[in-house]
mmCIF file of C-alpha atoms in Angstrom:
data_model
loop_
_atom_site.group_PDB
_atom_site.id
_atom_site.type_symbol
_atom_site.label_atom_id
_atom_site.label_comp_id
_atom_site.label_asym_id
_atom_site.label_seq_id
_atom_site.Cartn_x
_atom_site.Cartn_y
_atom_site.Cartn_z
ATOM 1 C CA GLY A 1 -31.170 -18.508 -9.300
ATOM 2 C CA SER A 2 -30.213 -18.040 -12.997
ATOM 3 C CA GLY A 3 -26.716 -17.037 -12.022
ATOM 4 C CA GLY A 4 -25.672 -20.402 -11.678
ATOM 5 C CA GLY A 5 -22.655 -21.170 -9.968
ATOM 6 C CA GLY A 6 -21.382 -17.937 -10.031
ATOM 7 C CA ALA A 7 -24.328 -16.058 -7.754
ATOM 8 C CA GLU A 8 -22.733 -17.817 -4.716
ATOM 9 C CA PRO A 9 -19.134 -16.408 -4.540
ATOM 10 C CA LEU A 10 -21.048 -13.284 -5.328
ATOM 11 C CA ALA A 11 -23.477 -13.555 -3.157
ATOM 12 C CA GLY A 12 -20.490 -14.562 -0.391
ATOM 13 C CA ARG A 13 -18.126 -10.928 -1.429
ATOM 14 C CA ALA A 14 -21.184 -9.233 -0.887
ATOM 15 C CA LEU A 15 -22.034 -10.628 2.126
ATOM 16 C CA LEU A 16 -17.887 -10.471 3.633
ATOM 17 C CA GLY A 17 -18.120 -7.069 1.833
ATOM 18 C CA ALA A 18 -21.353 -5.545 3.885
ATOM 19 C CA ALA A 19 -18.995 -7.021 7.147
ATOM 20 C CA LEU A 20 -16.066 -4.983 6.393
ATOM 21 C CA VAL A 21 -17.800 -1.580 6.051
ATOM 22 C CA LEU A 22 -19.224 -2.158 9.437
ATOM 23 C CA THR A 23 -15.859 -2.946 10.940
ATOM 24 C CA GLY A 24 -14.847 0.441 9.124
ATOM 25 C CA ALA A 25 -17.736 2.315 10.607
ATOM 26 C CA LEU A 26 -17.280 1.282 13.784
ATOM 27 C CA SER A 27 -13.225 1.444 14.148
ATOM 28 C CA ALA A 28 -13.403 4.440 16.615
ATOM 29 C CA TRP A 29 -15.459 2.528 18.818
ATOM 30 C CA LEU A 30 -13.088 -0.658 18.077
ATOM 31 C CA GLY A 31 -10.141 1.159 18.670
ATOM 32 C CA GLY A 32 -11.494 3.106 22.263
ATOM 33 C CA GLU A 33 -9.422 1.998 25.494
ATOM 34 C CA SER A 34 -11.932 -0.892 26.271
ATOM 35 C CA ASN A 35 -12.703 -2.656 23.116
ATOM 36 C CA ARG A 36 -9.324 -2.466 21.743
ATOM 37 C CA ARG A 37 -8.882 -6.389 22.584
ATOM 38 C CA LEU A 38 -11.553 -6.999 20.271
ATOM 39 C CA VAL A 39 -8.754 -5.568 17.264
ATOM 40 C CA PRO A 40 -6.107 -8.566 16.881
ATOM 41 C CA PRO A 41 -8.577 -11.280 16.293
ATOM 42 C CA LEU A 42 -10.308 -9.200 13.539
ATOM 43 C CA LEU A 43 -6.818 -8.283 11.764
ATOM 44 C CA PRO A 44 -6.154 -11.814 10.057
ATOM 45 C CA ALA A 45 -9.554 -11.531 8.450
ATOM 46 C CA LEU A 46 -9.090 -7.698 7.733
ATOM 47 C CA LEU A 47 -5.893 -8.997 5.721
ATOM 48 C CA TRP A 48 -6.946 -11.740 4.078
ATOM 49 C CA SER A 49 -10.034 -9.868 3.322
ATOM 50 C CA LEU A 50 -7.495 -7.940 1.186
ATOM 51 C CA SER A 51 -6.732 -11.452 -1.524
ATOM 52 C CA VAL A 52 -9.809 -13.737 -1.426
ATOM 53 C CA PRO A 53 -9.214 -16.165 -4.045
ATOM 54 C CA GLU A 54 -11.667 -16.952 -6.618
ATOM 55 C CA GLU A 55 -13.532 -19.732 -6.965
ATOM 56 C CA LEU A 56 -14.550 -20.041 -10.501
ATOM 57 C CA GLU A 57 -11.832 -20.451 -13.024
ATOM 58 C CA GLN A 58 -14.315 -19.154 -15.922
ATOM 59 C CA SER A 59 -15.135 -15.675 -16.707
ATOM 60 C CA TRP A 60 -17.401 -13.798 -14.355
ATOM 61 C CA PRO A 61 -20.489 -11.466 -14.997
ATOM 62 C CA ALA A 62 -19.326 -7.514 -15.072
ATOM 63 C CA ALA A 63 -20.871 -7.179 -11.440
ATOM 64 C CA GLY A 64 -18.400 -10.116 -10.504
ATOM 65 C CA TRP A 65 -15.350 -7.464 -10.814
ATOM 66 C CA ASP A 66 -17.554 -4.759 -9.109
ATOM 67 C CA VAL A 67 -18.422 -6.828 -6.399
ATOM 68 C CA ARG A 68 -14.712 -7.926 -5.807
ATOM 69 C CA SER A 69 -13.345 -4.869 -6.073
ATOM 70 C CA LYS A 70 -15.696 -2.616 -3.717
ATOM 71 C CA GLN A 71 -15.204 -5.506 -1.094
ATOM 72 C CA GLU A 72 -11.451 -5.450 -1.276
ATOM 73 C CA HIS A 73 -11.595 -1.763 -1.476
ATOM 74 C CA ALA A 74 -13.784 -2.364 1.840
ATOM 75 C CA GLY A 75 -11.127 -4.254 3.592
ATOM 76 C CA ALA A 76 -8.602 -1.487 2.503
ATOM 77 C CA VAL A 77 -10.770 1.223 3.897
ATOM 78 C CA ALA A 78 -11.667 -0.914 7.106
ATOM 79 C CA LEU A 79 -7.705 -0.910 8.284
ATOM 80 C CA PHE A 80 -6.775 2.424 7.527
ATOM 81 C CA LYS A 81 -9.621 3.447 9.557
ATOM 82 C CA LEU A 82 -8.602 1.771 12.572
ATOM 83 C CA ALA A 83 -5.198 2.707 11.747
ATOM 84 C CA SER A 84 -6.354 6.194 11.746
ATOM 85 C CA SER A 85 -8.331 6.348 14.391
ATOM 86 C CA SER A 86 -6.291 3.897 17.077
ATOM 87 C CA PRO A 87 -3.127 2.675 15.633
ATOM 88 C CA GLY A 88 -1.787 0.919 18.510
ATOM 89 C CA ALA A 89 -4.858 -1.439 18.728
ATOM 90 C CA LEU A 90 -3.191 -3.015 15.304
ATOM 91 C CA LEU A 91 -0.287 -4.320 17.369
ATOM 92 C CA SER A 92 -0.182 -7.503 19.190
ATOM 93 C CA PRO A 93 2.372 -10.346 20.308
ATOM 94 C CA ALA A 94 0.791 -12.828 17.207
ATOM 95 C CA LEU A 95 1.514 -10.412 14.402
ATOM 96 C CA SER A 96 4.853 -8.232 15.035
ATOM 97 C CA PHE A 97 4.852 -4.674 13.086
ATOM 98 C CA ARG A 98 7.250 -6.577 10.340
ATOM 99 C CA GLN A 99 5.120 -8.782 9.427
ATOM 100 C CA LEU A 100 1.743 -6.221 9.648
ATOM 101 C CA ALA A 101 3.765 -3.860 7.582
ATOM 102 C CA ALA A 102 5.064 -7.063 4.662
ATOM 103 C CA ALA A 103 1.053 -8.435 4.270
ATOM 104 C CA LEU A 104 0.668 -4.361 3.672
ATOM 105 C CA HIS A 105 2.918 -3.874 1.200
ATOM 106 C CA ALA A 106 2.044 -7.500 -0.546
ATOM 107 C CA ALA A 107 -1.221 -6.317 -0.809
ATOM 108 C CA CYS A 108 -0.671 -3.241 -2.397
ATOM 109 C CA SER A 109 2.616 -4.086 -4.415
ATOM 110 C CA SER A 110 1.866 -5.487 -8.194
ATOM 111 C CA PRO A 111 1.492 -3.373 -10.983
ATOM 112 C CA PRO A 112 -1.989 -2.067 -11.024
ATOM 113 C CA HIS A 113 -4.552 -3.595 -13.177
ATOM 114 C CA ARG A 114 -5.790 -1.794 -16.291
ATOM 115 C CA ALA A 115 -8.095 -2.732 -18.198
ATOM 116 C CA CYS A 116 -8.859 -1.947 -21.725
ATOM 117 C CA ALA A 117 -11.866 0.428 -22.679
ATOM 118 C CA GLY A 118 -14.915 -1.740 -22.989
ATOM 119 C CA SER A 119 -13.422 -5.193 -21.347
ATOM 120 C CA GLN A 120 -13.579 -6.914 -18.305
ATOM 121 C CA PRO A 121 -10.886 -8.896 -16.487
ATOM 122 C CA ARG A 122 -11.143 -12.524 -16.193
ATOM 123 C CA PRO A 123 -10.506 -13.335 -12.701
ATOM 124 C CA ARG A 124 -8.382 -16.859 -12.363
ATOM 125 C CA ARG A 125 -8.191 -19.514 -9.448
ATOM 126 C CA GLY A 126 -5.784 -18.616 -7.093
ATOM 127 C CA HIS A 127 -4.404 -15.210 -5.020
ATOM 128 C CA SER A 128 -6.048 -11.886 -6.017
ATOM 129 C CA SER A 129 -2.415 -10.140 -6.315
ATOM 130 C CA GLU A 130 -3.261 -11.482 -10.143
ATOM 131 C CA TRP A 131 -5.475 -8.733 -10.117
ATOM 132 C CA PRO A 132 -4.420 -6.214 -7.543
ATOM 133 C CA LEU A 133 -6.137 -3.593 -5.256
ATOM 134 C CA GLY A 134 -6.817 -0.236 -7.212
ATOM 135 C CA ALA A 135 -4.163 2.566 -6.124
ATOM 136 C CA GLY A 136 -6.787 4.527 -4.104
ATOM 137 C CA SER A 137 -7.071 1.275 -2.366
ATOM 138 C CA ALA A 138 -3.233 0.481 -1.958
ATOM 139 C CA ARG A 139 -2.537 4.391 -1.046
ATOM 140 C CA LEU A 140 -5.002 3.977 2.355
ATOM 141 C CA LEU A 141 -3.058 0.314 3.312
ATOM 142 C CA LEU A 142 0.333 2.244 3.030
ATOM 143 C CA GLN A 143 -0.580 5.027 5.260
ATOM 144 C CA ALA A 144 -1.983 2.703 7.744
ATOM 145 C CA ALA A 145 1.022 0.940 7.874
ATOM 146 C CA ALA A 146 2.738 4.475 8.599
ATOM 147 C CA ALA A 147 0.335 5.156 11.325
ATOM 148 C CA VAL A 148 0.789 1.997 12.454
ATOM 149 C CA GLY A 149 4.851 1.895 12.633
ATOM 150 C CA ALA A 150 4.607 5.484 14.424
ATOM 151 C CA ALA A 151 2.753 3.877 16.890
ATOM 152 C CA ALA A 152 5.476 0.681 17.048
ATOM 153 C CA ALA A 153 8.364 2.933 17.541
ATOM 154 C CA ALA A 154 6.621 5.055 20.027
ATOM 155 C CA THR A 155 5.655 1.804 22.129
ATOM 156 C CA GLY A 156 9.161 0.500 22.272
ATOM 157 C CA GLU A 157 10.478 -0.995 18.996
ATOM 158 C CA VAL A 158 14.075 0.177 17.432
ATOM 159 C CA ALA A 159 13.074 3.181 15.355
ATOM 160 C CA VAL A 160 15.658 1.837 12.353
ATOM 161 C CA ASP A 161 13.923 -1.384 12.421
ATOM 162 C CA VAL A 162 10.478 0.340 11.764
ATOM 163 C CA VAL A 163 11.648 2.276 8.957
ATOM 164 C CA ASP A 164 13.162 -0.761 7.660
ATOM 165 C CA ALA A 165 10.011 -2.338 7.758
ATOM 166 C CA LEU A 166 8.316 0.355 5.508
ATOM 167 C CA LEU A 167 10.576 1.467 3.091
ATOM 168 C CA SER A 168 12.309 -1.461 2.186
ATOM 169 C CA PRO A 169 9.456 -3.094 0.161
ATOM 170 C CA VAL A 170 9.215 -0.023 -2.136
ATOM 171 C CA LEU A 171 12.687 0.865 -2.095
ATOM 172 C CA ASP A 172 13.880 -2.687 -3.388
ATOM 173 C CA ARG A 173 11.061 -2.887 -5.844
ATOM 174 C CA LEU A 174 12.079 0.816 -6.948
ATOM 175 C CA ALA A 175 15.874 0.164 -7.479
ATOM 176 C CA ALA A 176 14.936 -3.694 -8.915
ATOM 177 C CA ALA A 177 12.494 -1.637 -11.895
ATOM 178 C CA ALA A 178 15.126 1.078 -12.265
ATOM 179 C CA SER A 179 17.892 -1.693 -13.077
ATOM 180 C CA GLN A 180 15.541 -2.587 -16.171
ATOM 181 C CA ARG A 181 15.282 0.707 -17.427
ATOM 182 C CA HIS A 182 12.966 0.844 -20.375
ATOM 183 C CA ALA A 183 11.526 -2.382 -19.371
ATOM 184 C CA GLY A 184 10.847 -1.272 -15.408
ATOM 185 C CA GLY A 185 9.062 1.626 -16.372
ATOM 186 C CA GLU A 186 5.266 0.539 -15.361
ATOM 187 C CA ALA A 187 7.000 -0.845 -12.213
ATOM 188 C CA ALA A 188 8.899 2.128 -11.236
ATOM 189 C CA LEU A 189 6.034 4.502 -11.908
ATOM 190 C CA GLU A 190 3.974 1.780 -9.090
ATOM 191 C CA ALA A 191 6.955 1.907 -6.632
ATOM 192 C CA LEU A 192 7.536 5.588 -6.540
ATOM 193 C CA GLY A 193 3.491 5.867 -6.159
ATOM 194 C CA SER A 194 3.863 3.772 -3.422
ATOM 195 C CA LEU A 195 6.873 5.487 -2.452
ATOM 196 C CA HIS A 196 4.887 8.661 -2.313
ATOM 197 C CA ALA A 197 1.862 7.447 -0.864
ATOM 198 C CA LEU A 198 4.192 6.756 2.447
ATOM 199 C CA LEU A 199 6.093 9.321 2.710
ATOM 200 C CA MET A 200 2.755 11.880 2.767
ATOM 201 C CA ALA A 201 1.741 10.270 5.591
ATOM 202 C CA TRP A 202 5.452 9.644 7.208
ATOM 203 C CA PRO A 203 5.192 9.953 10.949
ATOM 204 C CA PRO A 204 7.439 13.352 12.007
ATOM 205 C CA ALA A 205 9.096 10.964 15.009
ATOM 206 C CA LEU A 206 11.016 9.036 12.062
ATOM 207 C CA ALA A 207 12.213 11.481 10.155
ATOM 208 C CA GLU A 208 15.672 11.071 11.329
ATOM 209 C CA GLU A 209 15.448 7.251 10.237
ATOM 210 C CA GLY A 210 13.196 7.851 7.121
ATOM 211 C CA ALA A 211 15.918 10.360 5.603
ATOM 212 C CA ALA A 212 18.554 7.792 6.307
ATOM 213 C CA ALA A 213 17.211 4.959 5.026
ATOM 214 C CA LEU A 214 16.574 7.159 1.915
ATOM 215 C CA THR A 215 19.647 8.269 1.350
ATOM 216 C CA PRO A 216 21.303 5.597 0.097
ATOM 217 C CA HIS A 217 18.613 5.743 -3.056
ATOM 218 C CA ALA A 218 18.744 8.881 -3.773
ATOM 219 C CA GLU A 219 20.876 8.438 -6.616
ATOM 220 C CA CYS A 220 18.671 6.439 -8.107
ATOM 221 C CA ILE A 221 15.866 8.594 -7.721
ATOM 222 C CA GLY A 222 17.741 11.705 -8.846
ATOM 223 C CA VAL A 223 18.064 9.819 -12.171
ATOM 224 C CA LEU A 224 14.825 9.412 -12.487
ATOM 225 C CA LEU A 225 13.953 13.411 -12.399
ATOM 226 C CA SER A 226 15.661 13.441 -15.572
ATOM 227 C CA ALA A 227 13.098 10.571 -17.570
ATOM 228 C CA ASP A 228 10.671 10.348 -19.683
ATOM 229 C CA PRO A 229 7.652 12.998 -18.112
ATOM 230 C CA ARG A 230 5.558 10.681 -16.532
ATOM 231 C CA MET A 231 8.213 9.801 -14.616
ATOM 232 C CA ALA A 232 10.114 12.832 -13.599
ATOM 233 C CA GLU A 233 6.989 14.075 -12.357
ATOM 234 C CA ALA A 234 6.303 11.258 -10.038
ATOM 235 C CA ALA A 235 10.078 11.385 -9.164
ATOM 236 C CA CYS A 236 9.601 15.233 -8.237
ATOM 237 C CA ASP A 237 6.472 14.219 -5.988
ATOM 238 C CA VAL A 238 8.596 11.949 -3.913
ATOM 239 C CA ALA A 239 11.585 14.361 -3.984
ATOM 240 C CA ALA A 240 8.755 17.404 -2.772
ATOM 241 C CA ALA A 241 7.123 14.775 0.099
ATOM 242 C CA ALA A 242 10.103 13.311 1.343
ATOM 243 C CA LEU A 243 11.886 17.479 1.713
ATOM 244 C CA LYS A 244 8.842 18.209 3.348
ATOM 245 C CA GLY A 245 8.031 15.338 5.544
ATOM 246 C CA PHE A 246 11.913 15.057 6.475
ATOM 247 C CA GLY A 247 12.671 18.985 7.169
ATOM 248 C CA GLY A 248 16.310 19.260 8.253
ATOM 249 C CA HIS A 249 17.159 15.991 8.267
ATOM 250 C CA ALA A 250 16.456 15.885 4.442
ATOM 251 C CA ALA A 251 19.712 18.181 3.713
ATOM 252 C CA PRO A 252 21.902 14.921 2.112
ATOM 253 C CA LEU A 253 18.468 14.089 -0.315
ATOM 254 C CA LEU A 254 18.314 18.157 -1.182
ATOM 255 C CA LEU A 255 21.862 18.089 -2.203
ATOM 256 C CA ALA A 256 21.773 14.908 -4.483
ATOM 257 C CA TRP A 257 18.475 16.059 -5.950
ATOM 258 C CA ALA A 258 20.152 19.224 -6.909
ATOM 259 C CA PRO A 259 21.338 18.634 -10.417
ATOM 260 C CA GLY A 260 18.371 17.083 -11.173
ATOM 261 C CA PHE A 261 15.669 20.074 -9.946
ATOM 262 C CA ALA A 262 17.420 22.732 -11.837
ATOM 263 C CA ALA A 263 17.966 20.380 -14.986
ATOM 264 C CA ARG A 264 14.073 20.356 -15.230
ATOM 265 C CA PHE A 265 13.853 24.262 -15.008
ATOM 266 C CA ASP A 266 16.237 24.890 -17.792
#
């Protein structure tokens, strides 16, 4: 057609997106007792769909970005639906929970793309983390990780190891960004947003271990409670989600954050 070399990659993405939407629509069936064996072979393709490389180096038309965004979001939705309906189906000997959590974190850990008004991003050859998932897609992946983590702990994985796989990637990014002060502002906001998404979906059975893992980072989050308004609001969201999700186990966190809370009411 008249689209030249760009038409085939777009058609391929559209086809992949349709397959991902179908997978999400069939998630309840796939997660059923008699069909769970079908999920592990699908998992590598679902994870790959979050980072499909570009085939062309030149700028794509506006529709190219729309198709890519929808395709990657469809992959996130399919993973979230499978994790919600049957989280245990995503666990297999071929892919440990730590490996799955690392893959999900990697897909949504880059700073979000912010295109200027009226402009279109220019996709480049290589991994799509150059143009990462939107915040909504990333949130679904983190919620999926939390759901599968709960299933992993319930089926014999050491709870502390599950919590480490869930929280360490985000907490490491937050610590690194906070150490950069002004230069790390956007990265810190992204890390706080990821941490909030995880804590909002936190498994009750892992409350004690989650609180213990977060406590060494309480001071860092407490400092951000007194930062500029955007950062402070994001830190408040994290603190509120942690206190609610961890219940009585969050007492050490409350003690660390109380001065920051009080200062915000002065």
